[in-house]
Coordinates of C-alpha atoms in Angstrom, one line a residue:
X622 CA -18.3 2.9 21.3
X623 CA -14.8 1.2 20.2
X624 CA -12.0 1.7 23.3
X625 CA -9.3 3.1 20.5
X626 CA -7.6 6.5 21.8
X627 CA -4.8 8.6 20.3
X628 CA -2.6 9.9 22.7
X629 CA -1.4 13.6 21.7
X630 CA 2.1 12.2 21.4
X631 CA 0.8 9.7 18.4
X632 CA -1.3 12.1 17.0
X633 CA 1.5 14.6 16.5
X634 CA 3.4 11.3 14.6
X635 CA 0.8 11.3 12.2
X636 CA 0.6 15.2 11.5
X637 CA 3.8 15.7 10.9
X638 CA 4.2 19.2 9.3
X639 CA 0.6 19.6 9.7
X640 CA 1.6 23.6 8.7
X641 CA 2.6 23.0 5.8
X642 CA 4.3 26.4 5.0
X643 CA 1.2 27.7 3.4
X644 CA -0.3 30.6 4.7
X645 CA -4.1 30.7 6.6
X646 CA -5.4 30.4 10.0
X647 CA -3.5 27.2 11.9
X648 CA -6.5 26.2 13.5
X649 CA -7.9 25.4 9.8
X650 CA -4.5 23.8 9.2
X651 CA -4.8 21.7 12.1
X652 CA -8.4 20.9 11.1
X653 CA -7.3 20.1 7.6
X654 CA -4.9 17.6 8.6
X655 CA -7.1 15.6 11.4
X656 CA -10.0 15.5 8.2
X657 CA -7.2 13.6 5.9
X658 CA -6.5 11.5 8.8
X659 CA -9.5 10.7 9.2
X660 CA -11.1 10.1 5.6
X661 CA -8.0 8.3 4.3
X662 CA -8.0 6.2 7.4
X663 CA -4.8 6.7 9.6
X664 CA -7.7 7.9 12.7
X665 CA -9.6 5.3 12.6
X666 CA -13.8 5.8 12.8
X667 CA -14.7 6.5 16.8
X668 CA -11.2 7.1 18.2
X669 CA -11.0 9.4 20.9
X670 CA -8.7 11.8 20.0
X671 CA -6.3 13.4 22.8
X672 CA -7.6 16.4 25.6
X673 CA -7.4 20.2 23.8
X674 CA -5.1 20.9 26.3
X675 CA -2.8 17.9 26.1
X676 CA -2.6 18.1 22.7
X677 CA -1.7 21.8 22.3
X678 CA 1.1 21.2 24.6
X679 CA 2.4 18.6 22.5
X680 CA 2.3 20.8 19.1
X681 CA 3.6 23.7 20.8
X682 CA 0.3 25.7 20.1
X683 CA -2.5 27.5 22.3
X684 CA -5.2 25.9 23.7
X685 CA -7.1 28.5 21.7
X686 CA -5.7 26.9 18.3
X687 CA -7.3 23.1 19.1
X688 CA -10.1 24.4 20.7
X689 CA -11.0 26.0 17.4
X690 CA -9.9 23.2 15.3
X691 CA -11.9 20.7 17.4
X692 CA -14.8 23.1 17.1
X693 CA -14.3 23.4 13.3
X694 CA -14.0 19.4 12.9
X695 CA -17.4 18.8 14.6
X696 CA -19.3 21.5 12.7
X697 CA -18.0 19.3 9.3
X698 CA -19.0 16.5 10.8
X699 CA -15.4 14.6 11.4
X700 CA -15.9 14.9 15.7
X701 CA -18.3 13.8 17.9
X702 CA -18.3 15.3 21.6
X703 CA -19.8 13.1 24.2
X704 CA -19.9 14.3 27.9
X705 CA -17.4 12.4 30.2
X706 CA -16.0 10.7 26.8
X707 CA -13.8 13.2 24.6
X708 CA -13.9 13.8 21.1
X709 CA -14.1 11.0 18.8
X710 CA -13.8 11.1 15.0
X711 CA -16.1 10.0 12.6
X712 CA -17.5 10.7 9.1
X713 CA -20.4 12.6 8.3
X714 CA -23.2 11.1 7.1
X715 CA -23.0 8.1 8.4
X716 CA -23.0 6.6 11.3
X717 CA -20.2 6.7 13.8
X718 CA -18.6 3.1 13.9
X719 CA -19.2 2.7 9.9
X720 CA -16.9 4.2 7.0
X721 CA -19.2 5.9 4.3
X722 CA -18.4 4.6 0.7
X723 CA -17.1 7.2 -2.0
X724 CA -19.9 9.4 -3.3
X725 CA -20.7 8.3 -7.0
X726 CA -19.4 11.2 -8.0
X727 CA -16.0 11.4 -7.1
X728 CA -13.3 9.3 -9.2
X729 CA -11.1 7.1 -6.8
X730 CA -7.7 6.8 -7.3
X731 CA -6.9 6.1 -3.7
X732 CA -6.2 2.3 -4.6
X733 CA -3.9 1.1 -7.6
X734 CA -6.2 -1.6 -8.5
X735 CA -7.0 -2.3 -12.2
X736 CA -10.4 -3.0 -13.5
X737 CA -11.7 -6.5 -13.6
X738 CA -10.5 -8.4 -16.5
X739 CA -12.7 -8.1 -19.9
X740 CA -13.8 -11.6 -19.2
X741 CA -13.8 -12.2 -15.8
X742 CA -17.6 -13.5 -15.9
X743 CA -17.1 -15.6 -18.4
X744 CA -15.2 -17.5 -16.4
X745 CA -16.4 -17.0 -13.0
X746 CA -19.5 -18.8 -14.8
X747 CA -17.6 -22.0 -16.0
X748 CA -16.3 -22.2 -12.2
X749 CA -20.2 -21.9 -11.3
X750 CA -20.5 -25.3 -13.3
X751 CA -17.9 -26.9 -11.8
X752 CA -19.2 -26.1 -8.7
X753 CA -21.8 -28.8 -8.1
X754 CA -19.0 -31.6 -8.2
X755 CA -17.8 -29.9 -4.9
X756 CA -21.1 -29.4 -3.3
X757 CA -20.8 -33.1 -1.4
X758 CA -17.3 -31.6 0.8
X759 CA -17.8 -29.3 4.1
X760 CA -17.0 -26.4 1.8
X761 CA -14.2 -25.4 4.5
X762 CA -11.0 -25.6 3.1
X763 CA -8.2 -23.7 4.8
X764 CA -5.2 -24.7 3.0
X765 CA -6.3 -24.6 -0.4
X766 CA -7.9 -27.0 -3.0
X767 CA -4.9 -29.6 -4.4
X768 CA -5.8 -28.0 -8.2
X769 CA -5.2 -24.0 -7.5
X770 CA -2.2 -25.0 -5.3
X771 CA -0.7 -27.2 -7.7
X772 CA -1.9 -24.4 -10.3
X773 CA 0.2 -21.8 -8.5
X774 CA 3.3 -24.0 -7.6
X775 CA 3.8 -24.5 -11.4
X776 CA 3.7 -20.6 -12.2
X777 CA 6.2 -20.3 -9.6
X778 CA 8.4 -22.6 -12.0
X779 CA 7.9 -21.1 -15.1
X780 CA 9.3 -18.1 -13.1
X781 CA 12.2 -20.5 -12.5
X782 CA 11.7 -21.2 -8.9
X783 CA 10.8 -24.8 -8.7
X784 CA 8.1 -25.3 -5.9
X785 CA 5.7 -28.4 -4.6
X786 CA 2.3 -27.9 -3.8
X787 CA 3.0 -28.6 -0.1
X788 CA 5.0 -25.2 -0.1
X789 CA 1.7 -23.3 -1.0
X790 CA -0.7 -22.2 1.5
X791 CA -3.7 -20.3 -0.6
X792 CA -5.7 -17.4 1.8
X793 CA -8.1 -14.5 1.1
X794 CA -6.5 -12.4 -0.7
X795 CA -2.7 -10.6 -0.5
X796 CA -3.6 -8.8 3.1
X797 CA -4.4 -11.9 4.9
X798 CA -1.2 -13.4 3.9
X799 CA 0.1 -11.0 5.4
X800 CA -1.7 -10.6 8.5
X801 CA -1.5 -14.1 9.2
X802 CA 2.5 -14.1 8.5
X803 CA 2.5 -11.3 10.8
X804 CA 0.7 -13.3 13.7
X805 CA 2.9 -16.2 13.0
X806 CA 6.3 -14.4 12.7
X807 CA 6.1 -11.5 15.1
X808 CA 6.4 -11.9 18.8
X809 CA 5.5 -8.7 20.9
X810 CA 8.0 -5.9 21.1
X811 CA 10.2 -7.8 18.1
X812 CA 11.8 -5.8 15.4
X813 CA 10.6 -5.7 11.8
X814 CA 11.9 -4.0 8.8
X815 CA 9.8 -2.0 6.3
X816 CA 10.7 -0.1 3.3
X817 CA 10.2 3.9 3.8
X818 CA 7.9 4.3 2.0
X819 CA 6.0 1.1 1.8
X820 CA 1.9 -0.1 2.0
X821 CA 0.5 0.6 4.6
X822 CA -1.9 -2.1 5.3
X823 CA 1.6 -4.4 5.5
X824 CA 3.0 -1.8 8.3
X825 CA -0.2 -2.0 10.0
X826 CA -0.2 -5.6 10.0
X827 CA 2.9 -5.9 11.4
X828 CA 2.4 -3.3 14.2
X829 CA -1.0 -5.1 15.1
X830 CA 1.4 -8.2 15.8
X831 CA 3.3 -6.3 18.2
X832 CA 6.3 -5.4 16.2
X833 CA 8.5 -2.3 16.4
X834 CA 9.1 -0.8 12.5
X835 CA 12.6 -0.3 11.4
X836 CA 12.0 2.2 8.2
X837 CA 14.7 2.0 5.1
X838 CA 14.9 4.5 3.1
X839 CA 13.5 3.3 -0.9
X840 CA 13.7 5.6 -3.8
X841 CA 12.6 5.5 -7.3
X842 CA 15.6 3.9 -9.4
X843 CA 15.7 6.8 -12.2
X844 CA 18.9 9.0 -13.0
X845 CA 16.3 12.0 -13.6
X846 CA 15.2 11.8 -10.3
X847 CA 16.9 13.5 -7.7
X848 CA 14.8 12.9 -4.4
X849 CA 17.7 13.6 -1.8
X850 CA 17.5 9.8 -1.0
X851 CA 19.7 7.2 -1.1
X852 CA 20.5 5.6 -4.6
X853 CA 20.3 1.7 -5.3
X854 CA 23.4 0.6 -3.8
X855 CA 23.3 2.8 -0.9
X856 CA 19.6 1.6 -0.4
X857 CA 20.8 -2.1 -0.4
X858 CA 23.6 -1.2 2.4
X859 CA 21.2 0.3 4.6
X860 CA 18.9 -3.0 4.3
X861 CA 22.1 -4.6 5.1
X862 CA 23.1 -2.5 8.1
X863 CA 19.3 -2.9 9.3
X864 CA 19.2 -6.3 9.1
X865 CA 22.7 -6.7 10.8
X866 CA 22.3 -4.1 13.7
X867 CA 18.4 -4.4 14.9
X868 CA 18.3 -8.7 14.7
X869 CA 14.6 -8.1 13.5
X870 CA 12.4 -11.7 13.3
X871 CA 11.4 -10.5 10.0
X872 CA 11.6 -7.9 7.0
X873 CA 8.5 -7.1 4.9
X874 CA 10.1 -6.1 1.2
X875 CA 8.4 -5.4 -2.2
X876 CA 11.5 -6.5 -4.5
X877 CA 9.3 -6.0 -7.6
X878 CA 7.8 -2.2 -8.5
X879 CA 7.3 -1.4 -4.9
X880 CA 4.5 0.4 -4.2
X881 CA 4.3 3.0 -4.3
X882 CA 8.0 3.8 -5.6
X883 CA 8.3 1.6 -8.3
X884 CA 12.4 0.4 -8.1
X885 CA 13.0 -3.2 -8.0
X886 CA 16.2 -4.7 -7.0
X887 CA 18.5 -6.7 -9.2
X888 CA 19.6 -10.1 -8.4
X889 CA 22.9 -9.2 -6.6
X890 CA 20.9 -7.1 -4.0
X891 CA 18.7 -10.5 -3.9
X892 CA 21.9 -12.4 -2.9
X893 CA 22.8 -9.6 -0.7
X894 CA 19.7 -9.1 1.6
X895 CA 19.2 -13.0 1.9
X896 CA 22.4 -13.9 2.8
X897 CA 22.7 -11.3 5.5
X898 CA 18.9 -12.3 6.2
X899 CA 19.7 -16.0 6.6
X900 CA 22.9 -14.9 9.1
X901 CA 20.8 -13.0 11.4
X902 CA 17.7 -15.2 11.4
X903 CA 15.7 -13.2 9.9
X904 CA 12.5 -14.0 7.6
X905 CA 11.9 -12.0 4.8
X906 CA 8.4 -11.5 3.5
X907 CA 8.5 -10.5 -0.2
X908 CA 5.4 -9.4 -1.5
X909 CA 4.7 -10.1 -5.4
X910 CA 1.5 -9.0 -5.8
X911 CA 2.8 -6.6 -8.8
X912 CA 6.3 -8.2 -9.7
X913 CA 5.0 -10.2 -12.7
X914 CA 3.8 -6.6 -13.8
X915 CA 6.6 -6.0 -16.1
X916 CA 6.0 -3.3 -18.8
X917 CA 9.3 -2.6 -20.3
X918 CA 11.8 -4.2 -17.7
X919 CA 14.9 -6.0 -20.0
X920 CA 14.6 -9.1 -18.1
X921 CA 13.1 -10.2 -14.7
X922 CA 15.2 -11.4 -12.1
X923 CA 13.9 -14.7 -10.4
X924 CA 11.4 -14.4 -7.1
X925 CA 13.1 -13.5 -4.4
X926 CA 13.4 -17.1 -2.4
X927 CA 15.5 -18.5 -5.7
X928 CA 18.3 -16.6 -3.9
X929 CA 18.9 -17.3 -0.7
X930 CA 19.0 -21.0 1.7
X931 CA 15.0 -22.9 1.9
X932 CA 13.1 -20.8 4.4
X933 CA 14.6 -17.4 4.1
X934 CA 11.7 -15.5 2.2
X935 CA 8.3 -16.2 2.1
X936 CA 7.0 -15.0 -0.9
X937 CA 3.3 -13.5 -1.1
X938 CA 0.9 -13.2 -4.2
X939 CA -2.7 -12.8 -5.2
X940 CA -5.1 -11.8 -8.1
X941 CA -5.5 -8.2 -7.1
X942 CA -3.3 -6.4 -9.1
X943 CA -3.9 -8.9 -11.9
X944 CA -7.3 -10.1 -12.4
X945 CA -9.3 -8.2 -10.1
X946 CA -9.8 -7.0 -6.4
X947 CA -12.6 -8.7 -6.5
X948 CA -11.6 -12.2 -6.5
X949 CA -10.1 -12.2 -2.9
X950 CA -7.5 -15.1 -3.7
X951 CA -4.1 -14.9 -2.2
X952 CA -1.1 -17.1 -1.1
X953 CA 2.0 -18.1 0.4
X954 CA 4.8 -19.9 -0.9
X955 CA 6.7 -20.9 2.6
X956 CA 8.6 -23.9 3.4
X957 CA 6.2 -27.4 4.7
X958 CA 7.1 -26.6 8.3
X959 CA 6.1 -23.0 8.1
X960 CA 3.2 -23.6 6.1
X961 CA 1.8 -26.1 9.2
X962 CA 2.2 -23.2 11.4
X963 CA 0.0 -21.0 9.7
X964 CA -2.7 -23.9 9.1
X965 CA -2.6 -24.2 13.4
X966 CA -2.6 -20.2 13.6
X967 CA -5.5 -19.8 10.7
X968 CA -8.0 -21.6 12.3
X969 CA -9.0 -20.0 15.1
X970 CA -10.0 -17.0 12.9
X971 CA -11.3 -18.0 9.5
X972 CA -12.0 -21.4 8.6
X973 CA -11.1 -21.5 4.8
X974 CA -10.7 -19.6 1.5
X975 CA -14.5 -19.6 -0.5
X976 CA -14.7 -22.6 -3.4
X977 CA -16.3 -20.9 -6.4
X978 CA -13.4 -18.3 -5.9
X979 CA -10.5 -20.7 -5.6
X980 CA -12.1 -22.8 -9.0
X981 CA -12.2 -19.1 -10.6
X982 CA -8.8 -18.7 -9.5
X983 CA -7.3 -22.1 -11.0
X984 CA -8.9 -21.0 -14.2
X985 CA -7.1 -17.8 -14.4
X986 CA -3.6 -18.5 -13.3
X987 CA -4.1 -20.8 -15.9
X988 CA -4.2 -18.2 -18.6
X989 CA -1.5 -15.6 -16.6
X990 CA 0.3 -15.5 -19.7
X991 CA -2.4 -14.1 -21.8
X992 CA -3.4 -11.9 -18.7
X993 CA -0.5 -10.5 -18.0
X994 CA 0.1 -9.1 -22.0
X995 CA -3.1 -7.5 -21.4
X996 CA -2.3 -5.5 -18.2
X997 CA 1.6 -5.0 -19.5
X998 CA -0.3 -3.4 -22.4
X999 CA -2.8 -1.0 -20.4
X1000 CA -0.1 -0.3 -17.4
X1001 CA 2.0 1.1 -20.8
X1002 CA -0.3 3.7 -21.8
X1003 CA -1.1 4.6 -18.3
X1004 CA 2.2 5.3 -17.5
X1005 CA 3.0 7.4 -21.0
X1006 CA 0.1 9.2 -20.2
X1007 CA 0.6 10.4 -16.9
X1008 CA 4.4 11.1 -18.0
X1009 CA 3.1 13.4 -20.3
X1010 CA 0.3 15.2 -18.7
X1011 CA 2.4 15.5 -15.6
X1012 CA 5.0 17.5 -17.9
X1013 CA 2.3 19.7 -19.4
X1014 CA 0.5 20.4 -16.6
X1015 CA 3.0 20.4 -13.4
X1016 CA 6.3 21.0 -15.8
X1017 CA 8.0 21.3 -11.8
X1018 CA 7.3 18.1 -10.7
X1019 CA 9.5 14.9 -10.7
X1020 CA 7.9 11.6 -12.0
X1021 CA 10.2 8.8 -12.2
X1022 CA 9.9 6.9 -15.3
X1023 CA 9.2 3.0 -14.1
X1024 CA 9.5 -0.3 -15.9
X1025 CA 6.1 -1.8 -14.4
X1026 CA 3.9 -1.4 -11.5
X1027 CA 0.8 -0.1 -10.4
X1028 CA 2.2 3.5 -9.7
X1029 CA 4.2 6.4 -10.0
X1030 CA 6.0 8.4 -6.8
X1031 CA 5.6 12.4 -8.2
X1032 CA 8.0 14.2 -6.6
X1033 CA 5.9 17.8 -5.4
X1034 CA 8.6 19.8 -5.0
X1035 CA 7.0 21.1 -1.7
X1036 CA 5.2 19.9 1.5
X1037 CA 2.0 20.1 0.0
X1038 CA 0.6 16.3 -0.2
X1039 CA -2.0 16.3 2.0
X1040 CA -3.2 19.7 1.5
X1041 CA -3.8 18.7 -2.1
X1042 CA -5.0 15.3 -1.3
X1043 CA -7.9 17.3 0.2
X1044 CA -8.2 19.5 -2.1
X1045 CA -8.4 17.3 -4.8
X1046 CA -11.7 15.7 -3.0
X1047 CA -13.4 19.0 -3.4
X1048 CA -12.5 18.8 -7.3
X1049 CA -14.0 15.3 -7.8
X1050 CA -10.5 13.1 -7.2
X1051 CA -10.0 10.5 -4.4
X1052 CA -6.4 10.0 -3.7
X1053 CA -3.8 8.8 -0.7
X1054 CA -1.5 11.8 0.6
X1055 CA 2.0 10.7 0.5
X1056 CA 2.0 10.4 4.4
X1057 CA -0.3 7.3 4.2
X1058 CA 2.2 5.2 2.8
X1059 CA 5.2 6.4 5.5
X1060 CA 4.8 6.7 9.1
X1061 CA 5.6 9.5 11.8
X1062 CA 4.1 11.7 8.5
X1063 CA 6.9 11.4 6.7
X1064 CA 6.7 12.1 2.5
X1065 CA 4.8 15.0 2.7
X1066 CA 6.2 16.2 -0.9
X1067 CA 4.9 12.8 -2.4
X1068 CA 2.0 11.7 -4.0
X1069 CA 1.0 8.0 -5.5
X1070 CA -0.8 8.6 -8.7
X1071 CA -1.8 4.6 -9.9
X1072 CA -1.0 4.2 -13.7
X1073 CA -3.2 1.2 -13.9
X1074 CA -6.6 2.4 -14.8
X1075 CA -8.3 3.2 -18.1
X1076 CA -6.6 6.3 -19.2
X1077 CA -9.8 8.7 -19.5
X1078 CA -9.5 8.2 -15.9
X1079 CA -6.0 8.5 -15.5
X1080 CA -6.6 11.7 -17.5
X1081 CA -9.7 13.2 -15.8
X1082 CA -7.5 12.9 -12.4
X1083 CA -4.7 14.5 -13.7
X1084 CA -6.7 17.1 -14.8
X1085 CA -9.1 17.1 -11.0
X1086 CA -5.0 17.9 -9.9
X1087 CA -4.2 20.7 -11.2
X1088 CA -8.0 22.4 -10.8
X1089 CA -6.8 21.1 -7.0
X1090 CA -3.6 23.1 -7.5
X1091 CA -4.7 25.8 -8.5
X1092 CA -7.5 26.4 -5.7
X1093 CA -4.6 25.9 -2.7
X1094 CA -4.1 29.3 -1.0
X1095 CA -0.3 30.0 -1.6
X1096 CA -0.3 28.3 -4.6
X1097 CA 1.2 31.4 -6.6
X1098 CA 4.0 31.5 -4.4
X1099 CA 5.0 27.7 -4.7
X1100 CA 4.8 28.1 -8.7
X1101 CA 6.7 31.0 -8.4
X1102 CA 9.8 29.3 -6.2
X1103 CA 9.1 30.9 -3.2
X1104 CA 8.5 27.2 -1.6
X1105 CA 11.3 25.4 -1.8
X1106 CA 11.4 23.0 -4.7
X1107 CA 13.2 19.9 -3.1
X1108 CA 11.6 16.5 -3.8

């Protein structure tokens, strides 16, 4: 059994308003929101969560309340009692250190992740026939084959950042740039800023590392969308402020279609944020997994490390939002020096990015032009189509009209996310609560709804929504406006 524990303290962190306003039992509510924790991976598989009566003085609620929830959890199947050991969560079905995969029948919009590309075998087989040429090396290559990183320093410059080959590190996929930037970067107890809301596998990285999150406030950039957040220009001075009053080592950013907002920042607040960055010593991590996703943006500004000294950002990309998940090919565009220090701190934990998958990958980022026109082209009608189911079928919600990305940020209009998050499981539909993507469970009246898969599916989900709606108790009385409808 794993040693992870949740004290009561970080527990309540990740309920947040685990009431929800709605009416019902609150031991069900309670149970409700340790289930979503649970299956959508904030409580991770066999952590013990906190004593009944620990926790119910921490939420301000009997012991009677947990007890019941606790009891309710383990007759579903999300708690395992063991004498001497607590309660520890799990999944049912399976067994208690391993996550259970998606039931066939339930549609899984819980990552924005586009299918693989029309002819991704096609390709994946010339690779297989290059292969043999290789077959006479170790096969452990942990910086990257010379072709792929040459291959990916000249996309760079026809994005009109000139980079050498020697600036490219290439790893497993987006994620393990990240972690490994994260080891690298992060010393124990340093600051780091994130974007509120953000991914959360980035925050999670970060926090493994030791650091301590600075949140920034990000909105979608739309003048129909009134979210009670800060606009662009204020959200630019608070990355300022942070940057100048916490002295983090490092800043995690999505300048491009953040995800799961969507806004990206022009090239003043480029300048802005990197010269305040490069004052303070701070590196900023920009991740570009999506920000050559452009679907009707009038012109893209430059990457992010075209405006500020060598060294300031560290850009990230990988195939996953382009090609395919599947193809776990990343990188990191860093400075020689930097790029050494991740080689020394790669090693002692993986040994090298897979061949066949880097010769697939110098393929493809070959053809990113003729790529990209095909996912601009699919992320379009997503997008359209969500706009205009969204109005049909939920005319109260807000859904901010973007110029690329993966996603859209609905605005609920209540504090409903997770409660609909789990309801929409029971209706088929697989999808991330708005609290995933914050922390302390923040963005409760948010939801991510991806805009990059084939629109029957986009459409059937939609549709698994409002069935989802419909079956919430109190449901009436939020259509009616007697929740309030702030977003």
């Amino acid at each position: 059994m794993s040693d992870a524990s949740l004290s009561a303290r970080a527990l309540q962190n990740l309920l947040g308003d685990w009431r929800g306003g709605l009416p019902g039992a609150a031991y069900l509510a309670l149970a409700d929101r340790v289930r979503l924790l649970v299956l959508d991976g904030r409580v991770s598989v066999d952590t013990r969560l906190p004593a009944e009566r620990e926790l119910a003085e921490r939420l301000g609620v009997s012991r009677t309340t947990v007890t019941a929830a606790y009891r309710h959890l383990r007759e579903q199947g999300y708690l395992r009692s063991l004498r001497g050991s607590g309660s520890v969560a799990r999944i049912p079905g399976a067994p208690a250190v391993l996550p259970v995969p998606p039931a066939a029948t339930h549609l899984d919009l819980s990552k924005a992740a586009p299918p693989a590309l029309p002819w991704l075998a096609e390709v994946a087989r010339d690779a297989a026939d290059e292969l043999p040429a290789h077959l006479g090396d170790s096969g452990f290559d942990p910086i990257g084959m010379p072709a792929l990183r040459q291959a990916i320093a000249d996309r760079y410059g026809v994005r009109g950042l000139p980079t050498r080959s020697e600036q490219i590190m290439v790893t497993i996929g987006a994620q393990h740039a990240i972690g490994l930037l994260a080891r690298v970067l992060v010393g124990r107890g340093d600051r780091a800023v994130i974007e509120a809301p953000t991914y959360p596998h980035a925050y999670e990285a970060l926090q493994l590392a030791g650091a301590r999150l600075v949140p920034v406030p990000v909105a979608p950039h739309d003048p129909r969308f009134d979210g009670g957040v800060p606009p662009h220009g204020d959200e630019v001075e608070a990355l300022e402020r942070a940057l100048a009053r916490t002295n983090p080592s490092t800043a995690y950013l999505m300048p491009d279609f953040q995800n799961p907002t969507g806004r990206s920042l022009d090239a003043d607040a480029r300048r802005r944020l990197l010269d305040v960055a490069a004052r303070q010593g701070t590196v900023v991590i920009a991740d570009e997994t999506t920000a050559e996703l452009d679907i009707d943006r009038d012109r893209a500004p430059l990457p992010l490390a075209a405006y500020g000294p060598p060294g300031t950002a560290v850009l990230i990309g990988s195939l996953g939002k382009t090609v395919w998940g599947g193809v776990r090919i990343g990188w990191i565009r860093a400075e020689p020096p930097l790029i050494r220090r991740l080689l020394a701190a790669r090693l002692p934990g993986d040994l090298g990015t897979p061949i066949l998958e880097q010769l697939i990958a110098t393929r493809l980022i070959g053809r990113m032009d003729e790529i990209l026109e095909l996912r601009r082209s699919e992320l379009r009608a997503g997008r359209d189509r969500v706009e205009t189911l969204i109005a049909e079928l939920f005319p109260d919600w807000r859904v901010p009209h973007v110029d690329g990305g993966i996603a859209v940020w609905i605005g609920l209009g209540a504090p409903i996310s997770s409660q609909l998050a789990l309801a929409a499981r029971a209706q088929g539909l697989l999808i991330a609560a708005g609290p995933r993507f914050g922390i302390d469970g923040a963005f409760e009246r948010f939801l991510r709804l991806p805009i990059c898969q084939p629109v029957a599916e986009t459409e059937a989900a939609v549709h698994a929504l409002r069935r989802a709606w419909e079956s919430m108790p109190g449901v009436a009385a939020a259509d009616a406006g007697l929740l309030p409808a702030v977003v």
